[in-house]
C-alpha positions in Angstrom: 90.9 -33.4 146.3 91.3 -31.0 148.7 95.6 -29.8 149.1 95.8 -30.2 152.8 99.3 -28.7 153.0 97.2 -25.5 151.5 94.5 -25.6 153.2 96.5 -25.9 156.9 98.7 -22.9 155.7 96.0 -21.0 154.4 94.1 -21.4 157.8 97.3 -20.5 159.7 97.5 -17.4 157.5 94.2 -16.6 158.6 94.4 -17.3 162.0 97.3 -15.2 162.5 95.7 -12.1 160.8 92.6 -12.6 163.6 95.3 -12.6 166.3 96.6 -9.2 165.0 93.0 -7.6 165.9 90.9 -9.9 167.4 91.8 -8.3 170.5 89.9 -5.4 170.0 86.7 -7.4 170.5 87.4 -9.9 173.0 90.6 -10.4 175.1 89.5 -13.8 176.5 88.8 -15.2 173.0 92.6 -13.8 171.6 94.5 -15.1 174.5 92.8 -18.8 173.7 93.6 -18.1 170.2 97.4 -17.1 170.7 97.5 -20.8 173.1 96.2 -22.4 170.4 98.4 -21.2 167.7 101.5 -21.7 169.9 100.7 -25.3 170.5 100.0 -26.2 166.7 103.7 -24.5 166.4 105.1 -26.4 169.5 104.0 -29.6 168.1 104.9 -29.0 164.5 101.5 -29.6 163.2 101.7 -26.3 161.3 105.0 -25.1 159.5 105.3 -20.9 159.2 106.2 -19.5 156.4 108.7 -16.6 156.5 105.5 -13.8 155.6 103.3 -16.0 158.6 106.8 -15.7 160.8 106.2 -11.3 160.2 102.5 -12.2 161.0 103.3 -13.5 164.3 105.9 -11.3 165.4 103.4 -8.5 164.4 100.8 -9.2 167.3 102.7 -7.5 169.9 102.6 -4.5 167.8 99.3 -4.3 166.7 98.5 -5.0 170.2 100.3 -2.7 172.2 99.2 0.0 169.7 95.3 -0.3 169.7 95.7 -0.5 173.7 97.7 3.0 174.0 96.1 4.5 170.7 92.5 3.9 173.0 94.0 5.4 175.9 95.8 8.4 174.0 92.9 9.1 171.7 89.5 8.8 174.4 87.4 11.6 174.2 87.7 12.1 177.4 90.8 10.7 179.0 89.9 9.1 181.4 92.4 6.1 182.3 96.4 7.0 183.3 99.2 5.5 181.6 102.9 5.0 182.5 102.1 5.8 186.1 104.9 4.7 187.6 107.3 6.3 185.5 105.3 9.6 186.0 105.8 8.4 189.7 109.6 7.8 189.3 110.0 11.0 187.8 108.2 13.3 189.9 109.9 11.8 193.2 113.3 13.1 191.4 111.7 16.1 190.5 110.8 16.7 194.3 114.8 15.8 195.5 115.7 19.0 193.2 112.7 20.7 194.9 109.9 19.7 197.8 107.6 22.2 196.6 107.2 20.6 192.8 103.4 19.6 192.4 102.5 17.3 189.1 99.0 16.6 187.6 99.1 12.9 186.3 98.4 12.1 182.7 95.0 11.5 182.1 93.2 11.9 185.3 93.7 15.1 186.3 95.2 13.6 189.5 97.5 16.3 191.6 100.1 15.0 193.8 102.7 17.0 196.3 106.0 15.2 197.1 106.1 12.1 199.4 108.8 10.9 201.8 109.0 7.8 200.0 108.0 5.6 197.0 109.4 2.5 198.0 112.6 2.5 196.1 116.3 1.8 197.3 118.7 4.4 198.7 119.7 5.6 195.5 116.3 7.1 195.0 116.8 9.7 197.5 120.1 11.0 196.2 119.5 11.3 192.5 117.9 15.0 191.7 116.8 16.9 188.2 114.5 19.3 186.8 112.8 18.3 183.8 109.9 18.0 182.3 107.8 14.4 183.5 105.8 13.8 181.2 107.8 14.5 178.1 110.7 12.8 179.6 108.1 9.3 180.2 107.4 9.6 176.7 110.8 9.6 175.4 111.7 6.5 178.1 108.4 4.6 176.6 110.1 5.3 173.1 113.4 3.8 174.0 111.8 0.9 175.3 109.5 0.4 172.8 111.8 0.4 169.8 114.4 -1.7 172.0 111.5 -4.6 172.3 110.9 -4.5 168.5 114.5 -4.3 167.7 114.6 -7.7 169.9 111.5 -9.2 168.9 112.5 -8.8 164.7 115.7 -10.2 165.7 115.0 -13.3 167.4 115.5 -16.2 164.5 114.3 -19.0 166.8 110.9 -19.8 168.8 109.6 -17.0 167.7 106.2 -17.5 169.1 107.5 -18.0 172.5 108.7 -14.4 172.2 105.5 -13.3 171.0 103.9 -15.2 174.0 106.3 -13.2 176.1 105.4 -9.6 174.8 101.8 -10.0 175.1 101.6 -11.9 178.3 99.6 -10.1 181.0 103.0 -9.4 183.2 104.6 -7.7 180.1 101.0 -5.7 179.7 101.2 -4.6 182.9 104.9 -3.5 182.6 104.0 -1.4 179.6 100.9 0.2 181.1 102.7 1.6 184.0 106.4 1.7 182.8 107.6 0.9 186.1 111.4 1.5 186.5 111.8 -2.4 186.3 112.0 -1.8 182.9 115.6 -0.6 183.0 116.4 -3.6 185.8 114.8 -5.9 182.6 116.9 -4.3 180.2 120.1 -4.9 181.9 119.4 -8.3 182.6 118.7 -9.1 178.6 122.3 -8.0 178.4 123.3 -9.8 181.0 121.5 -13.1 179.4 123.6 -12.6 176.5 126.2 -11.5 177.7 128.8 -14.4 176.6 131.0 -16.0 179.5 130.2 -15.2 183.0 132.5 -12.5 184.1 131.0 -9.0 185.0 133.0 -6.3 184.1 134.0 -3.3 186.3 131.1 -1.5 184.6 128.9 -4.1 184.8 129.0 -4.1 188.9 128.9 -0.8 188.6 126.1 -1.0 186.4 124.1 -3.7 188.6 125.0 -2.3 191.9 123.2 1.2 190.6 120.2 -0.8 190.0 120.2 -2.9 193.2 120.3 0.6 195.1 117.1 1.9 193.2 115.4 -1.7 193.0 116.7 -3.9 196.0 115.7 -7.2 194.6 118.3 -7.3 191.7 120.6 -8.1 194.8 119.6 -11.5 193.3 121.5 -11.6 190.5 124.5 -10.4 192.0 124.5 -13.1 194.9 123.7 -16.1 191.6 127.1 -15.0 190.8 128.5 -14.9 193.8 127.7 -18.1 193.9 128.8 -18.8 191.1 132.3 -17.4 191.8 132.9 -19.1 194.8 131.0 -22.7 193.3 133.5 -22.4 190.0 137.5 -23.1 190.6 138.5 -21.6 187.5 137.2 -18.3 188.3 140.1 -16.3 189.2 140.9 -14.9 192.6 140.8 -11.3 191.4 137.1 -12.1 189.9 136.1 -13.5 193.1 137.4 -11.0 195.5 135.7 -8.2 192.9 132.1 -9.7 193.4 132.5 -10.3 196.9 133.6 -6.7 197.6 130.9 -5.2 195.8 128.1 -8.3 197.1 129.1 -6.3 201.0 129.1 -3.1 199.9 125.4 -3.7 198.3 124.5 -5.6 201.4 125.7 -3.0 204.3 123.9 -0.3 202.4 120.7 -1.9 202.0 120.8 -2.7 205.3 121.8 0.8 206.8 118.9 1.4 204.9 116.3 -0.2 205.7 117.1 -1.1 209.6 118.1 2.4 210.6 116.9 4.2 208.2 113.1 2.0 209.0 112.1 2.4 205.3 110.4 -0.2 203.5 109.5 -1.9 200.6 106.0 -1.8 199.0 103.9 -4.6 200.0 100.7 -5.0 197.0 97.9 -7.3 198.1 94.8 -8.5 195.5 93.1 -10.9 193.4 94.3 -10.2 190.2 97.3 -7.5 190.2 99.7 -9.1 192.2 101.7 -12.4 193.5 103.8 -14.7 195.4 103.8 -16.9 197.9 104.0 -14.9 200.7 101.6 -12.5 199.2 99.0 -15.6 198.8 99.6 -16.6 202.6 98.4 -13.0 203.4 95.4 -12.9 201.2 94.6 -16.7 202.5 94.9 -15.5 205.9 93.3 -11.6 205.6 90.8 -12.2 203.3 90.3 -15.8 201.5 90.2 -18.2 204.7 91.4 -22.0 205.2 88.6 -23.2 204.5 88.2 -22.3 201.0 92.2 -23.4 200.5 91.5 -26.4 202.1 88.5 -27.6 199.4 90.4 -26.4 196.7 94.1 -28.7 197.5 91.3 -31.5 198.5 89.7 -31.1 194.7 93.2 -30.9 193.0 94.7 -33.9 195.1 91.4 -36.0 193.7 92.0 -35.0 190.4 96.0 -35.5 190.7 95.1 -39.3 192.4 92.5 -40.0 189.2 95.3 -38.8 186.8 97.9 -40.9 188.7 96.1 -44.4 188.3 94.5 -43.7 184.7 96.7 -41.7 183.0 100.3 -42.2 184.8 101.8 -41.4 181.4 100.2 -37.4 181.2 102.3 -37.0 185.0 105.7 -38.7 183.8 105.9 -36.0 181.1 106.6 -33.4 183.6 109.6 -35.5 184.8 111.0 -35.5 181.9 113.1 -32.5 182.5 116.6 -32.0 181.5 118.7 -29.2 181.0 120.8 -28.7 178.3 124.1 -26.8 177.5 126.7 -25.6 179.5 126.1 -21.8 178.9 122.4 -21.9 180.0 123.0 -24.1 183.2 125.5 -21.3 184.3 122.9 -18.7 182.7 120.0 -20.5 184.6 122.1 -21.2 188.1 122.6 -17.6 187.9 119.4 -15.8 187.2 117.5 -18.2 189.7 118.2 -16.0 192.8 116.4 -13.1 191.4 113.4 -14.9 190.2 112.9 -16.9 193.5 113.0 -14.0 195.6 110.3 -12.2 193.6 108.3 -15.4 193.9 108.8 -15.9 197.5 107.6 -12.2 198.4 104.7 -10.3 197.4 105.1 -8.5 194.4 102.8 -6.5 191.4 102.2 -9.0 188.7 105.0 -7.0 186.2 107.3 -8.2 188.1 106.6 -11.7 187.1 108.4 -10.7 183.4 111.5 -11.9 185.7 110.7 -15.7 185.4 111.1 -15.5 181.8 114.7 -15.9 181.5 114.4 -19.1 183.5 110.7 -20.2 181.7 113.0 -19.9 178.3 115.7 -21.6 179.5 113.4 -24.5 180.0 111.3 -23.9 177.5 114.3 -25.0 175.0 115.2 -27.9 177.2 111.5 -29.7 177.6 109.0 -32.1 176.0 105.9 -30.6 174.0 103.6 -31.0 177.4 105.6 -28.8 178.9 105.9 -26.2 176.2 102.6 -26.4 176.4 102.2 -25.8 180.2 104.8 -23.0 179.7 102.9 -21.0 177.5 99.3 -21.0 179.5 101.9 -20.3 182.5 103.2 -16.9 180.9 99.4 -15.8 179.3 97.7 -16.6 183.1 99.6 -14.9 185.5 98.2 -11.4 186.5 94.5 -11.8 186.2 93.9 -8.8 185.9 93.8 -8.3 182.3 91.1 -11.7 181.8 88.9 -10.4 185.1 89.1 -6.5 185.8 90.1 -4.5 188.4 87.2 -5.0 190.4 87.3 -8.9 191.4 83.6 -9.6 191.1 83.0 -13.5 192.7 81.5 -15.9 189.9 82.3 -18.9 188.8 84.7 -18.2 185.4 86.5 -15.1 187.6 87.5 -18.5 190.3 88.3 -20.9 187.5 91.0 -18.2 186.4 92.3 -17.3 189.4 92.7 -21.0 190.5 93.9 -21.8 187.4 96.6 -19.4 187.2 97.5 -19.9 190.7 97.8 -24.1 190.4 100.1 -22.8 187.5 102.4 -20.8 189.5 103.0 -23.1 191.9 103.5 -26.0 189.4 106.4 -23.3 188.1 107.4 -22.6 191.7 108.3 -26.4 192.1 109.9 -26.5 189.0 111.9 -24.4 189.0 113.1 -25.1 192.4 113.5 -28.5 190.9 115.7 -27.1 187.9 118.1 -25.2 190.5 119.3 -28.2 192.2 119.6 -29.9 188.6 121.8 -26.9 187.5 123.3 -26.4 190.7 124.5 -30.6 190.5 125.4 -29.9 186.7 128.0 -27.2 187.5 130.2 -29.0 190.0 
């Protein structure tokens, strides 16, 4: 008689090793595989071991370093990496001196200095001389060895970590090292960070980042809220985060009214996202009338669910949030996240839901764990289409797919907001 209990951890051994390359042949096939094994964990139907726990928390790694190794290594180069940072650095480069030209790693791409890259005030006022590229690789170093150090740390859910390193957003993050990397950074320490008062530093901290970023303004006004919601927060706290809320505000507005300079403003298939981004592409490209069969199919298919299957809907109401520390953690970091989702943004930037996707992650029913983990691998297509969005059937499935999922997260997380927001009275 066959040892079942063997067999199912023998299988999971072997599943996880195909994870750690399977990627190498066919990214569809190992983001199906990773959902799959996440789900079997979510619903307890398999048990890791503490060697199948290294397994799993090795997939990032082996991922990230086949991707960079391909890129590094091509004979010839022909595809960039860490473009932003390259980006980042040369614009500072250029505020020591206009004249400084820089050849982009690996495309032989020569750019002068620009007026602008789209960053906040602060942008324009920090100068060096150094050297770009050696300076992008020692950046990529600290963040890489920061994730692993977090990653081999974390002693629960460990897949939903997993999920989150090798989620297209987090890809896309990686790939182009975008200065939201140190925004990201400071917000993990800001996560678990215990109690809710910010330090002198920290506001010093954050309102450096708000002036190279704008959008971390967020997290700042979730704790103004905060502040001003909570009557045991002193009068000294309060004033503190209100003074530096104005200060952030009157700058940012100086510098983008008078100064007319703007934030960038991405629009595609499969790079970027938001709701307001989606209203352009409907209106620019897409048309109403495609929009208009698609809500028609999903409200059929939400009706049929409805009558035959109530019981598959009620799960998703069976939402609750749990613990004092993450309704304060989640009523603050909500500000932030819905005014990424709100605006149009590259799909990297979607890496700043998952402080609010974990928060309910921990809080929900398997179903939604479920939904929670096809959520993080679908967003920013780009990685299961192409750059090139060619029209076929699978290419629409995914892009309606991940889009139906985003808005499902919009709602609830709206949803989770109020419920926090009536929790913390």
């Amino acid at each position: 008689m066959v040892n079942k209990s063997l067999f199912r951890s023998n299988l999971t051994t072997l599943l996880l090793v195909l994870s750690n390359f399977l990627f190498i042949f066919n990214y569809k096939i190992f983001v199906g595989l990773v959902i799959f094994l996440t789900i079997m964990i979510q619903r307890e139907i398999i048990q890791l071991k503490k060697s199948q726990g290294y397994l799993l928390k090795l997939i990032p790694v082996s991922f990230y370093s086949f991707n960079l190794l391909s890129i590094f290594l091509a004979n010839p180069r022909t595809s960039s990496i860490f473009w932003d940072m390259q980006d980042f650095l040369h614009f500072i480069n250029c505020n020591s001196n206009p004249d400084t030209t820089y050849i982009y790693k690996f495309i032989s791409d020569e750019r002068a200095c620009v007026m602008s890259i789209g960053y906040g005030p602060i942008s324009n006022l920090v100068s060096a001389s150094f050297d770009i590229w050696q300076m992008t690789l020692i950046i990529f170093a600290l963040f890489a060895l920061i994730s692993i150090y977090i990653l081999f740390n974390v002693k629960e859910n460990i897949h939903l970590f997993t999920v989150f390193l090798i989620s297209p957003s987090f890809n896309f993050l990686v790939n182009s090292l975008n200065a939201d990397i140190f925004v990201f950074l400071f917000f993990i320490y800001l996560f678990n960070k215990k109690g809710e008062n910010l330090s002198l530093l920290d506001l010093i901290c954050l309102s450096f980042l708000i002036q190279l970023k704008v959008y971390p303004i967020g997290i700042l006004l979730g704790y103004l809220f905060y502040y001003l919601k909570n009557e045991d927060m002193e009068n000294a706290g309060k004033i503190k985060i209100i003074f530096f809320t104005s200060v952030n505000f009157i700058s940012l507005f100086y510098f983008f009214i008078f100064q007319e300079s703007t934030v960038p403003g991405p629009l595609s298939y499969t790079r970027t996202f938001g709701v307001y981004h989606d209203y352009l592409l409907v209106t620019n490209i897409i048309g109403y009338k495609e929009v208009v069969l698609i809500i028609s199919f999903l409200s059929i298919v939400g009706l049929i669910l409805y009558l035959f299957k109530p019981s598959s809907l009620k799960q998703f109401s069976l939402l609750n949030l749990e613990g004092d520390l993450l309704i304060k953690k989640y009523f603050i970091f909500f500000p932030t996240a819905f005014m990424i989702n709100i605006f149009q943004n590259f799909g990297y930037k979607f890496i700043f839901n998952f402080f609010l996707i974990y928060i309910i992650y921990i809080s929900s029913t398997k179903i939604n764990k479920s939904f929670l983990t096809i959520l993080i691998l679908s967003q920013t297509t780009y990685y299961l289409i192409g750059y090139g969005y060619e029209n076929n059937y699978l290419n629409n499935l995914f892009l309606i797919s991940s889009k139906l999922l985003f808005y499902m997260f919009f709602i609830i997380s709206i949803y989770y907001y109020f419920l926090s927001l009536k929790k913390n009275k």
